[in-house]
Short mmCIF file of C-alpha atoms in Angstrom, two decimals:
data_model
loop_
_atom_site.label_atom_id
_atom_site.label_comp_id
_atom_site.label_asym_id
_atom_site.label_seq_id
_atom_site.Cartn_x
_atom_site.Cartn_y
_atom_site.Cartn_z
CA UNK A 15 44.31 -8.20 -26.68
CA UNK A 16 47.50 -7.00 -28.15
CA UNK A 17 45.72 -3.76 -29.41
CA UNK A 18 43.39 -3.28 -26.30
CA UNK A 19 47.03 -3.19 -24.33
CA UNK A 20 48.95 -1.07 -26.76
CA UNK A 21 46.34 1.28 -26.80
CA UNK A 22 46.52 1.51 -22.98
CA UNK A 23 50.11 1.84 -23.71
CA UNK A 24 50.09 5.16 -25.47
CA UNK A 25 48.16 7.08 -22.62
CA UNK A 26 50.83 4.95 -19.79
CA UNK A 27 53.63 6.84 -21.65
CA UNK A 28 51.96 10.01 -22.27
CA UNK A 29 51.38 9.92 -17.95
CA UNK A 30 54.99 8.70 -17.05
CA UNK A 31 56.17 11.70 -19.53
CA UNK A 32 54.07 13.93 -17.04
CA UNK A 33 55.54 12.45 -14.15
CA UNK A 34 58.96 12.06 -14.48
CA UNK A 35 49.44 30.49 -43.90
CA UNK A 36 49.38 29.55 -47.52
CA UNK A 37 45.79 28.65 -48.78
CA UNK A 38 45.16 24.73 -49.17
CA UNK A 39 46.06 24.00 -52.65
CA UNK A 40 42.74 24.25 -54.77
CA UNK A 41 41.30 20.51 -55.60
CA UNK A 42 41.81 17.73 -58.25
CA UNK A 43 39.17 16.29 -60.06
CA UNK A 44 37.04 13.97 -57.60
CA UNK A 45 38.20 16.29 -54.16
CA UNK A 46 35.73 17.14 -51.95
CA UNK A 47 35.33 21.27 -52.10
CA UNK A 48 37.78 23.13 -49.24
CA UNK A 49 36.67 24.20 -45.96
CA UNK A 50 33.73 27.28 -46.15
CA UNK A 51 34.32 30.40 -43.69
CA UNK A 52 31.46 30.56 -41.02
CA UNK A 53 30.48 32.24 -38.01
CA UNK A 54 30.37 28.74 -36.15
CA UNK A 55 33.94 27.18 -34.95
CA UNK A 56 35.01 25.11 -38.20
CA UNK A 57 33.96 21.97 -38.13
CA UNK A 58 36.84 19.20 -37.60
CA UNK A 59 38.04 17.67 -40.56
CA UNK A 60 36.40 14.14 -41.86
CA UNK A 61 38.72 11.18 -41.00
CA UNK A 62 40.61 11.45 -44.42
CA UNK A 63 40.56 14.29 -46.60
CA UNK A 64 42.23 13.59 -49.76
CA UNK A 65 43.27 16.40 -51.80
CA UNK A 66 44.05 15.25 -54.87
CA UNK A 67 41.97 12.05 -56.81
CA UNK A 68 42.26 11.26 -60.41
CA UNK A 69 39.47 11.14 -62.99
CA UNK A 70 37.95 7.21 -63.62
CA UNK A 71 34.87 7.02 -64.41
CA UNK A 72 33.39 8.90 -67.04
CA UNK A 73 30.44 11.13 -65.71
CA UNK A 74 26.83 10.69 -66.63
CA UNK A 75 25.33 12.85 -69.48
CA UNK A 76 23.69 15.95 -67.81
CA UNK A 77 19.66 15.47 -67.46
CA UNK A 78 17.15 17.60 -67.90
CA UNK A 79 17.41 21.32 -67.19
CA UNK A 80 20.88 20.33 -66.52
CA UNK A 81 24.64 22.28 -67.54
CA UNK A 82 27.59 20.15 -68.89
CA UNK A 83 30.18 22.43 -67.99
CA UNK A 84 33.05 20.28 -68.76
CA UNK A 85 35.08 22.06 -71.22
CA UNK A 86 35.63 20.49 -74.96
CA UNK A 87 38.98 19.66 -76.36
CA UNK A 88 39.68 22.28 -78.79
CA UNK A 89 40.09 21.39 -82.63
CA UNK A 90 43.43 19.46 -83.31
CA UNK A 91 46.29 21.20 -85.77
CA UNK A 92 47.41 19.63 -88.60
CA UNK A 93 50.90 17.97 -87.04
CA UNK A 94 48.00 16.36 -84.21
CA UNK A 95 45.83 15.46 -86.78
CA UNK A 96 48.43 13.89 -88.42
CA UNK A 97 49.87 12.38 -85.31
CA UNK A 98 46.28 10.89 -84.19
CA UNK A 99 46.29 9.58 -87.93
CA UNK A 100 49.24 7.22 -86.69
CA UNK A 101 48.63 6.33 -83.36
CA UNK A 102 44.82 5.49 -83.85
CA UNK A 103 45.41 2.37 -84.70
CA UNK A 104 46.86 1.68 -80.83
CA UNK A 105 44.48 3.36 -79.08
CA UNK A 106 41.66 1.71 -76.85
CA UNK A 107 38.82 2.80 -74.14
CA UNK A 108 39.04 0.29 -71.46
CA UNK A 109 35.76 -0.66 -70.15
CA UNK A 110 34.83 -2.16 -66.97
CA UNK A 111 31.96 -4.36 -66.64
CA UNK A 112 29.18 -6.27 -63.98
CA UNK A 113 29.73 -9.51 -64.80
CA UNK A 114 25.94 -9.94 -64.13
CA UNK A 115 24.30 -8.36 -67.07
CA UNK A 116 27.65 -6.61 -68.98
CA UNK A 117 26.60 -3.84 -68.01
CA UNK A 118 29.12 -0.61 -68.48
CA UNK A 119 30.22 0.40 -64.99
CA UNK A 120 33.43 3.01 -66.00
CA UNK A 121 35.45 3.52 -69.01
CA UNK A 122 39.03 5.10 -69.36
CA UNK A 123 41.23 4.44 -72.01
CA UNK A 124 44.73 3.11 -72.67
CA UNK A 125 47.39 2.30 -75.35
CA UNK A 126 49.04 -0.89 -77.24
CA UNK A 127 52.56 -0.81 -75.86
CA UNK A 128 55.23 -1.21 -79.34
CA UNK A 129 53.72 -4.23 -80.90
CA UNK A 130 53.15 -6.47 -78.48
CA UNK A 131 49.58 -7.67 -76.75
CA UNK A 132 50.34 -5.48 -73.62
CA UNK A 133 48.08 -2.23 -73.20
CA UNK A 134 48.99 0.10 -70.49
CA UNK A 135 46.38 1.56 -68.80
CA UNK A 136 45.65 3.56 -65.04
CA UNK A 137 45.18 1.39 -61.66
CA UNK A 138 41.67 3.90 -61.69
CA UNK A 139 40.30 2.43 -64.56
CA UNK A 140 40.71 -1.10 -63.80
CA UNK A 141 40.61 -1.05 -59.70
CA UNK A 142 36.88 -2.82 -59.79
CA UNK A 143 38.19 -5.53 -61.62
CA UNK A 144 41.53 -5.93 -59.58
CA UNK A 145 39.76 -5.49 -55.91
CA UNK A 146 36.51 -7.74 -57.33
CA UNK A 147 37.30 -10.05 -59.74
CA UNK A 148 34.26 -12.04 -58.95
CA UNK A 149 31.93 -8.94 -59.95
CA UNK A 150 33.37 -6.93 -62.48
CA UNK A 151 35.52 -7.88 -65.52
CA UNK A 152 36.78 -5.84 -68.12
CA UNK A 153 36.93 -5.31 -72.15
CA UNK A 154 38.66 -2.96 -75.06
CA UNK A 155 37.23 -1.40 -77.59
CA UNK A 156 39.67 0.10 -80.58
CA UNK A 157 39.02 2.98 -82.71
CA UNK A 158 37.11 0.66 -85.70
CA UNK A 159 34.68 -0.30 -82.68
CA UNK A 160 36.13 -4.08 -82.56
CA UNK A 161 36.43 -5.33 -79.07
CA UNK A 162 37.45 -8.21 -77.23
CA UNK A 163 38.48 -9.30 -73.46
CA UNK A 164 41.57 -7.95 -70.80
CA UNK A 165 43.33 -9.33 -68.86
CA UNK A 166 44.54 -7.66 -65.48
CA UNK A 167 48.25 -8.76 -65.62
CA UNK A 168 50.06 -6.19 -63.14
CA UNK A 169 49.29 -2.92 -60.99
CA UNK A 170 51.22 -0.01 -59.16
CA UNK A 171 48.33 1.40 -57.04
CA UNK A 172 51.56 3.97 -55.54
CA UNK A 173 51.93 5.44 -59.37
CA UNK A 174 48.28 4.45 -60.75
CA UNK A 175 49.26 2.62 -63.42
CA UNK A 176 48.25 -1.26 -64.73
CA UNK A 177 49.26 -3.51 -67.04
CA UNK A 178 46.61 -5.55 -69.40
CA UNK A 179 46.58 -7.90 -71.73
CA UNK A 180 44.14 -8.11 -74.51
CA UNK A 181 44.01 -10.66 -77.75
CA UNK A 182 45.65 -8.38 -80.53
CA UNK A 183 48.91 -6.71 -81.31
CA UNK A 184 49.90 -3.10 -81.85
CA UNK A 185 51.70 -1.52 -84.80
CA UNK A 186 54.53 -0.24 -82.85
CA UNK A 187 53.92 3.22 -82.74
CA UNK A 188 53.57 3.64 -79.08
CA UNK A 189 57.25 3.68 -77.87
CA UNK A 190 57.79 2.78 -74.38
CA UNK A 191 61.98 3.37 -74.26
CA UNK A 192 64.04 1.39 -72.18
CA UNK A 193 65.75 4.67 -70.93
CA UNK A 194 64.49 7.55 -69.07
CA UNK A 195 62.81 10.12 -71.22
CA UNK A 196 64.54 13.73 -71.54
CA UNK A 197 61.80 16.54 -71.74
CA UNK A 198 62.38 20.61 -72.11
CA UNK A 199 60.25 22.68 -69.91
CA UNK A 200 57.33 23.88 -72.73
CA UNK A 201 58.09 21.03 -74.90
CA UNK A 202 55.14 19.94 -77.20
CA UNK A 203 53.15 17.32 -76.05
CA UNK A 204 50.17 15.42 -77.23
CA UNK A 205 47.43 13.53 -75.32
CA UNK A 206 45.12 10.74 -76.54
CA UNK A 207 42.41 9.18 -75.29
CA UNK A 208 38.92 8.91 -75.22
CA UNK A 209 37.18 12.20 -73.19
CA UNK A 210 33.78 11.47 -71.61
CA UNK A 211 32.98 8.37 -73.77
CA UNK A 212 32.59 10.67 -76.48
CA UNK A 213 35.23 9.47 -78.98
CA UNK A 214 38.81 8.99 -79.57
CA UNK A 215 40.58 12.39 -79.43
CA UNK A 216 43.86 14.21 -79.18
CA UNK A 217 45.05 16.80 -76.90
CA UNK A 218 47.80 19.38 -77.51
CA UNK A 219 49.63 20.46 -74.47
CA UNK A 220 53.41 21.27 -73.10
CA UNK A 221 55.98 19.80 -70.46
CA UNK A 222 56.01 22.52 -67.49
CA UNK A 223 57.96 20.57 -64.97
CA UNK A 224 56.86 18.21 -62.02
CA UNK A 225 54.87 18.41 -59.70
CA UNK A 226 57.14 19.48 -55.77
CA UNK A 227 54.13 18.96 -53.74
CA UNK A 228 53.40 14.97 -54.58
CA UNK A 229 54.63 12.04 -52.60
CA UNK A 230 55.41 10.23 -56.13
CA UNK A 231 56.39 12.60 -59.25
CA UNK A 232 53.82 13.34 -61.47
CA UNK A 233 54.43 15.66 -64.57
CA UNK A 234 52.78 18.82 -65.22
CA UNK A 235 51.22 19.07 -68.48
CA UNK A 236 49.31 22.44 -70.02
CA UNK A 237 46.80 20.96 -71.98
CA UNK A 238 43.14 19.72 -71.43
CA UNK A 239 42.50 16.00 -70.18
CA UNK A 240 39.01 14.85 -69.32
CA UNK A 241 37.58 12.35 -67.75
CA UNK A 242 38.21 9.04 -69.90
CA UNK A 243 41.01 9.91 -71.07
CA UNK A 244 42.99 8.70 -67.57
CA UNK A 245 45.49 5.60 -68.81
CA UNK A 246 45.51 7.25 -72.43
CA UNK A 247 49.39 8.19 -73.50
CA UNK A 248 51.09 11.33 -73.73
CA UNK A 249 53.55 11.55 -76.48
CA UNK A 250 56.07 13.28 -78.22
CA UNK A 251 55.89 14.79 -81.65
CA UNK A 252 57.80 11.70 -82.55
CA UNK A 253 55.62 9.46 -81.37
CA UNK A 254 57.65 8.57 -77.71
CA UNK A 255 55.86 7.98 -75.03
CA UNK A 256 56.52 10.85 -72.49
CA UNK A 257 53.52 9.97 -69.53
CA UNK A 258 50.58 8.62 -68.62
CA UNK A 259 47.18 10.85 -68.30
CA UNK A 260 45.78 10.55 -64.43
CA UNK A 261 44.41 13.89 -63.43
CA UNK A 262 43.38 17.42 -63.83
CA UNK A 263 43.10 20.33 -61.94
CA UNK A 264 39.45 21.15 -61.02
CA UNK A 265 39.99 25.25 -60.54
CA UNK A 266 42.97 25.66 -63.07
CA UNK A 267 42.68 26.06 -67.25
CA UNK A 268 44.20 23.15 -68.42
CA UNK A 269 46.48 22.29 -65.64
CA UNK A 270 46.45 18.33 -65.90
CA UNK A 271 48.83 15.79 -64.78
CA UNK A 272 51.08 12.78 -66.04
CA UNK A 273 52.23 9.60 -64.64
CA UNK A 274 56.07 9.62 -65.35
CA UNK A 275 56.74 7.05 -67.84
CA UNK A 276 59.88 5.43 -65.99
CA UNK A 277 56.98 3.95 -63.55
CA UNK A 278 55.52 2.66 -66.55
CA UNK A 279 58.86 0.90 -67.59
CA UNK A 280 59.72 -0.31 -64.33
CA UNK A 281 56.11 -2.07 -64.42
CA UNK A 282 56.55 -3.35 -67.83
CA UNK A 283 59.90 -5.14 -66.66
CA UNK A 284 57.87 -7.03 -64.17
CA UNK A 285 55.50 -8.42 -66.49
CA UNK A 286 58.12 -9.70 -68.75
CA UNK A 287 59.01 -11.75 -65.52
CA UNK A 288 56.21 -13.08 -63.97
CA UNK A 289 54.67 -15.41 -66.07
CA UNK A 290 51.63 -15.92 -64.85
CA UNK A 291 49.36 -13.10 -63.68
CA UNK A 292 48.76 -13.47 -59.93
CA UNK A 293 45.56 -15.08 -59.47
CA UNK A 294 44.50 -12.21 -56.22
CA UNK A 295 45.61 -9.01 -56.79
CA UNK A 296 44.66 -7.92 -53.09
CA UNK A 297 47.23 -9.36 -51.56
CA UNK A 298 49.58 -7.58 -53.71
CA UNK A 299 47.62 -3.89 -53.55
CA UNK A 300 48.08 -4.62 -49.64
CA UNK A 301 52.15 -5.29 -49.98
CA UNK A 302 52.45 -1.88 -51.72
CA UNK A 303 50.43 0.30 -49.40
CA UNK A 304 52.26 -1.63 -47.24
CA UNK A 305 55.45 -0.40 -48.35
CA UNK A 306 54.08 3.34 -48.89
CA UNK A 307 53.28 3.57 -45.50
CA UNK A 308 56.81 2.80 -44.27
CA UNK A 309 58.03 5.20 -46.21
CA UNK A 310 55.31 8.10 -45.26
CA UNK A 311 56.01 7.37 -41.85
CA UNK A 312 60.18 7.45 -42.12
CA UNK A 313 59.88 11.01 -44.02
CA UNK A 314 56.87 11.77 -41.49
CA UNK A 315 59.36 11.63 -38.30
CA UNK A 316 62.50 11.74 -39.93
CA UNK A 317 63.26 15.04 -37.99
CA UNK A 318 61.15 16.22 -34.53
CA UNK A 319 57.83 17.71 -35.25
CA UNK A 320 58.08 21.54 -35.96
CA UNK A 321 56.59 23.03 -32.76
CA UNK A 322 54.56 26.97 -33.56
CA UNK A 323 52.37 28.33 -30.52
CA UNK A 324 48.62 28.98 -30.44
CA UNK A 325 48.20 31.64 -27.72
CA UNK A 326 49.78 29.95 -24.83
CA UNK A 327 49.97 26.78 -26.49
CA UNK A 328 52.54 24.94 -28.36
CA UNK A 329 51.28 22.75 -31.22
CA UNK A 330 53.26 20.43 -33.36
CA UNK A 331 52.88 20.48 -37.18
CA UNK A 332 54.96 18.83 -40.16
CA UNK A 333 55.80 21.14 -43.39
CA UNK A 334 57.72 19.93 -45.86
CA UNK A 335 57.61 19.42 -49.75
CA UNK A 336 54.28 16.63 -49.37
CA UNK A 337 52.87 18.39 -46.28
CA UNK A 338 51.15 21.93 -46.14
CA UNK A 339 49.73 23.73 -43.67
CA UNK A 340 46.87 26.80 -43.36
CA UNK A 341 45.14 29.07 -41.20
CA UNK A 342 41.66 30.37 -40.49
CA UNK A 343 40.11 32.36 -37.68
CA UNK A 344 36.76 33.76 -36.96
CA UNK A 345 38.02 36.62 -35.10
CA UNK A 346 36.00 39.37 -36.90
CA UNK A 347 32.84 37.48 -36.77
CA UNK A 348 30.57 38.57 -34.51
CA UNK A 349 30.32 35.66 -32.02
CA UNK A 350 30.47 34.90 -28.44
CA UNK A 351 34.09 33.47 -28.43
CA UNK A 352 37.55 33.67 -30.66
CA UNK A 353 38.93 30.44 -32.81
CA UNK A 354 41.83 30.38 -34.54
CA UNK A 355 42.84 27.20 -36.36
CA UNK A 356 46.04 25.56 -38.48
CA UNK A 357 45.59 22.92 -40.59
CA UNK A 358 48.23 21.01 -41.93
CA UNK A 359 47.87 17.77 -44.28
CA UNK A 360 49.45 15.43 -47.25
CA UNK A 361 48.94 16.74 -51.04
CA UNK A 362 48.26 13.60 -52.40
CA UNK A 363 46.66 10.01 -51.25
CA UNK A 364 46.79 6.72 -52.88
CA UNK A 365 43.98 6.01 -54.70
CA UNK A 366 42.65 2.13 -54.06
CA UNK A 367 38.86 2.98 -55.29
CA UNK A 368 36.02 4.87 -56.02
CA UNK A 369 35.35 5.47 -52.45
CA UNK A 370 38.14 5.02 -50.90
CA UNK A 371 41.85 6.33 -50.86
CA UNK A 372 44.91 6.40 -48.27
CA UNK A 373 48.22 7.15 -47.25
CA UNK A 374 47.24 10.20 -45.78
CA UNK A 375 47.90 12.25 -43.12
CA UNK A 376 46.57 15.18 -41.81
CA UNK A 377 46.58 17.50 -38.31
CA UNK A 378 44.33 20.20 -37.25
CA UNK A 379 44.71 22.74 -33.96
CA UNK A 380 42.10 24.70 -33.01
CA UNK A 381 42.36 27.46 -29.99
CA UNK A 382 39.00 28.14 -28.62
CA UNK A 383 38.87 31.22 -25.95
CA UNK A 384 36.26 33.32 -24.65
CA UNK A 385 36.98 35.90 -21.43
CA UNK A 386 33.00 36.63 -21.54
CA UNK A 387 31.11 33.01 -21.74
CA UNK A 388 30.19 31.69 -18.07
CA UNK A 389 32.34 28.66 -17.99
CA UNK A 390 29.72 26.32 -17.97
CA UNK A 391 28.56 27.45 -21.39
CA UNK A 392 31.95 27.43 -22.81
CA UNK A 393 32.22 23.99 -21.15
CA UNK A 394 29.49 23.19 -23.62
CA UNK A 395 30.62 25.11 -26.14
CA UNK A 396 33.85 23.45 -25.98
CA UNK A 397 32.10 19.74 -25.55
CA UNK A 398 30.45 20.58 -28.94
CA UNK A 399 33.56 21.04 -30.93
CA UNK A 400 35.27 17.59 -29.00
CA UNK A 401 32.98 15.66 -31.23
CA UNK A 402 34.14 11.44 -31.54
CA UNK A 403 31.38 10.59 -34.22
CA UNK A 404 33.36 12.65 -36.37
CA UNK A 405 35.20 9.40 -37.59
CA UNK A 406 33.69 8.78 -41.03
CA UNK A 407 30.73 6.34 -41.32
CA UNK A 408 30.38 3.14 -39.34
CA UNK A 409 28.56 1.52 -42.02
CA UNK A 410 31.75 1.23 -44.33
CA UNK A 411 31.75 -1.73 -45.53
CA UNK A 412 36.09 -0.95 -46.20
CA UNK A 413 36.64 -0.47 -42.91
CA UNK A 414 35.94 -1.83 -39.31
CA UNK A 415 34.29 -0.29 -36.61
CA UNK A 416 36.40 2.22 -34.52
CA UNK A 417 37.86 0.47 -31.52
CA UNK A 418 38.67 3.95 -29.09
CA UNK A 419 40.15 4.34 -25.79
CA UNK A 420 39.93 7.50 -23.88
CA UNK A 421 41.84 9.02 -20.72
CA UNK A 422 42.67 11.86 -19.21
CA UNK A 423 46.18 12.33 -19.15
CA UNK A 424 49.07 14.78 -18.37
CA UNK A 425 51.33 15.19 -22.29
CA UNK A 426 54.62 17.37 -21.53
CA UNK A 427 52.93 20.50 -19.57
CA UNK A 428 49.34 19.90 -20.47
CA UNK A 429 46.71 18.25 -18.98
CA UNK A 430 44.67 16.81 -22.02
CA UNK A 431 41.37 14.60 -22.47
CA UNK A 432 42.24 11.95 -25.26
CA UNK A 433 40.79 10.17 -27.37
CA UNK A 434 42.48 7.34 -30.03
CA UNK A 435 40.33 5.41 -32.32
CA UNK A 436 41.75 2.60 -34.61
CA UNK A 437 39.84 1.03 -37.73
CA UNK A 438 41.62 -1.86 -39.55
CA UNK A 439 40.88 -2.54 -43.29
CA UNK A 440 38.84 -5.31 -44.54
CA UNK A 441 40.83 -6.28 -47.50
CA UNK A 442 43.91 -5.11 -46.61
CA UNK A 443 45.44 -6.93 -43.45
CA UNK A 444 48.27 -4.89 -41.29
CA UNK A 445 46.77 -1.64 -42.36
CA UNK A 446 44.78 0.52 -39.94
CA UNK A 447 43.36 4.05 -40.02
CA UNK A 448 44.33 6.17 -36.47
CA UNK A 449 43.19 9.25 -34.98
CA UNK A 450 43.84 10.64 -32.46
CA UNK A 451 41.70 13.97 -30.52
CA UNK A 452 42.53 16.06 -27.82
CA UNK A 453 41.23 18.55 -25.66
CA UNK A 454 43.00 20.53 -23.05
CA UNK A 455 41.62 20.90 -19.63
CA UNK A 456 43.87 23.28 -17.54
CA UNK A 457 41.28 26.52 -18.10
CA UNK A 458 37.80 26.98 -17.68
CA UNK A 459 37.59 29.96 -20.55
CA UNK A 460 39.75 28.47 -23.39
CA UNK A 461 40.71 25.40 -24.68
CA UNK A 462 42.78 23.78 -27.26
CA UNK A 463 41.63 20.99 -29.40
CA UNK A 464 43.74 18.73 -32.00
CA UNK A 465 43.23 15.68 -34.09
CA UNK A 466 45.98 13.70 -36.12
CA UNK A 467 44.36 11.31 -38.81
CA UNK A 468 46.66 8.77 -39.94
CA UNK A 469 45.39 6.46 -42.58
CA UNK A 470 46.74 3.54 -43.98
CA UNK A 471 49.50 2.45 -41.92
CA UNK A 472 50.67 -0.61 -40.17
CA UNK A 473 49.55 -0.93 -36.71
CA UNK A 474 53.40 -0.10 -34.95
CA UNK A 475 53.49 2.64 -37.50
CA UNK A 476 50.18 4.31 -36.44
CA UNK A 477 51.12 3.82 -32.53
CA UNK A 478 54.57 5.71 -33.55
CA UNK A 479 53.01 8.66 -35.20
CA UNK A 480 50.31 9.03 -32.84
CA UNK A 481 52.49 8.68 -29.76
CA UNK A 482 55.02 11.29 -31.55
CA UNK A 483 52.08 13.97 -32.09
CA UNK A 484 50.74 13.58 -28.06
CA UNK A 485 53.98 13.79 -26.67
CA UNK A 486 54.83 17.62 -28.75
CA UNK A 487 51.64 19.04 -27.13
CA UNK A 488 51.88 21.75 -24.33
CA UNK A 489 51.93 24.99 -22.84
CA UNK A 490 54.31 27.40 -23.27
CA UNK A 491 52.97 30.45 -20.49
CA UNK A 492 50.13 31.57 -18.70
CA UNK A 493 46.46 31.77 -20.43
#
């Protein structure tokens, strides 16, 4: 009842208020492809659009008639050979398994941490066993081909990183400092890991900074990682341990990225402390998207939505250093009407699985106008583009159905049709995915339709940023 009456709430307000480009950054590996040009309106955007996912699983070998076009590690020189000669020892692929059968479900790799029986390792590659415990466990295997079991002993889902334990020691090679690690922009830097369940390997790269457009820091580094080598370290010449591998640009030449290792530390601090590992890792997954989303939503509204106009519309959009925004228009196409449209959404999402990310946000305008279409087919042309089933799948199993509400309601100086649609996670209590679509209805020949997607935020949180977003919208002069 309490979200049947709050969502009743949002419209109330909006009615009493009445009353009284850059391109989009070019994907990570696992991002669906950008939006094509078309002659059609562009479709609106699926419910979350992630734009950057890290590599976990290892991709099948190509079949028949079939191109591999992932690109090789080039041969090592001799200070990596002699480097890998050293570390080997500490490296591991970390495997997860069906517990029904053993049967290899995705491998990544990881790293002995000094010489202790703690590997570190991505969230990615071990997110099966922390979100189903009851269907997949995991096991190493070193560079002599011995294995044996892990244990899952801590995560950060926020920095993609997870703590194991397995049932030998390392050498000490792998140096995990207590202090932050100092690094020179173009400083030498080596990656390890095991690429495409192919074979231990090393990759020689360089420090180029970090990464401005992420919610957390991730390093740049300019050298080759492939898939299976996410939760493999990157180190210095000397052997410190400088980051984590996570991703890789899709589109760039070896433009991959690190997890910082102070995350790494701060994780490793909290093992030392806990004992025990906890004995349900969902309820702790849940506490830190928990605590993401509080802080999205602070830097989200921490200053009034930017306001730019769309014809004789005023739209609100965020940009900021985790937030971009493009443009589009099919104005040279030759159609029966003009649309323009500005897209603005998060960089970066938290990863969780496979098939499913958050902490996202995301808002799309689209001006539709045609002096020439008899207003009942631009009534239908306009109908066409409002389109509700756009929410993402009702069959996810991840998610609940969409509970909407819709009403037609005045927002600052524009009468809008809206629509708000909430979907709470299964796993995850408190978090909830919102959007939000609107269409205007003050002319017969032109209309303006927006959506906000909000996912993974508390319930208060998503009311906040959806009730921020509908109250920006209006008019600014005559169509």
């Amino acid at each position: 009842m309490r979200r049947a009456a709050s969502l009743a709430l949002l419209f109330c307000l909006s009615v009493s208020m009445a009353a009284t480009g850059d391109k989009p950054a070019a994907p990570v590996k696992r991002t669906a492809a950008p939006p094509a040009s078309s002659k059609q309106a562009p479709p609106a955007p699926p419910l979350v659009t992630p734009p950057a996912t890290p590599p976990a699983a290892t991709p099948q070998a190509p079949g028949p008639g079939e191109t591999d076009e992932t690109t090789t590690l080039p041969p090592p020189s001799s200070a990596a050979q002699e480097l890998y000669s050293s570390a080997q020892a500490d490296l591991l692929q970390i495997r997860m398994l069906l517990r029904n059968g053993r049967t290899q479900s995705t491998v990544g790799s990881g790293f002995l941490v000094g010489d202790s029986n703690l590997v570190l390792t991505n969230y990615h590659v071990v997110s099966q066993m922390a979100l189903d415990p009851d269907v997949y466990t995991g096991e190493y295997v070193d560079t002599d081909g011995r294995r044996g079991p892990i244990e899952l002993m801590a995560v950060d889902v926020l920095h993609d990183l997870a703590v194991v334990r397995v049932n030998r020691k390392g050498s000490g090679f792998f140096l995990v400092p207590d202090q932050p690690v100092k690094l020179t922009q173009g400083q030498p830097l080596y990656s390890l890991g095991n690429p495409l369940d192919l074979g231990f390997a090393i990759s020689e790269g360089a420090y180029n900074g970090v990464v401005s457009r992420s919610f957390y820091d991730q390093l740049i580094f300019s050298g080759p990682i492939n898939s299976g080598m996410s939760g493999g370290p990157s180190v210095t010449a000397g052997g410190t341990v400088a980051g984590i591998n996570v991703s890789k640009r899709r589109d760039g030449e070896a433009v991959s990225f690190l997890v910082p290792v102070k995350y790494a530390q701060e994780l490793l601090r909290q093992v030392s402390l806990q004992g025990a590992p906890p004995k349900d890792f969902n309820p702790l997954i849940a506490a830190q998207l928990l605590a993401h989303q509080r802080a999205m939503v602070a830097r989200l509204l921490d200053a009034p939505l930017s306001i730019k106009n769309m014809g004789p519309y005023r739209v609100p959009v965020r940009e900021s250093g985790q937030v971009r925004c493009w443009g589009r228009s099919n104005v040279k196409a030759e159609t029966s009407y003009s649309a323009d449209t500005m897209s603005c959404a998060m960089e970066s999402a938290i990863y969780v699985s496979d098939t499913q990310q958050t902490g996202h946000v995301s808002m799309t305008h689209q001006y539709l106008r045609s002096p020439n279409l008899h207003p009942l087919r631009f009534a239908a042309l306009a109908s066409s583009q409002f389109r509700v089933d756009r929410l993402g799948s009702t069959r996810d199993t991840r998610l609940t159905g969409p509970l909407c509400s819709e009403r037609f309601v005045h927002s600052n100086t524009l009468p809008l049709r809206a629509v708000v649609c909430v979907r709470a996670y299964r796993k995850f209590p408190g978090l909830y995915n919102f959007t939000l679509l609107t269409a205007s209805t003050d002319n017969p020949q032109a209309s303006l339709q927006s959506r906000l997607d909000v996912a993974g935020v508390s319930y208060d949180n998503g009311m906040r940023v959806t009730r921020a977003f509908l109250a920006a919208l209006g008019r600014s002069g005559q169509l």
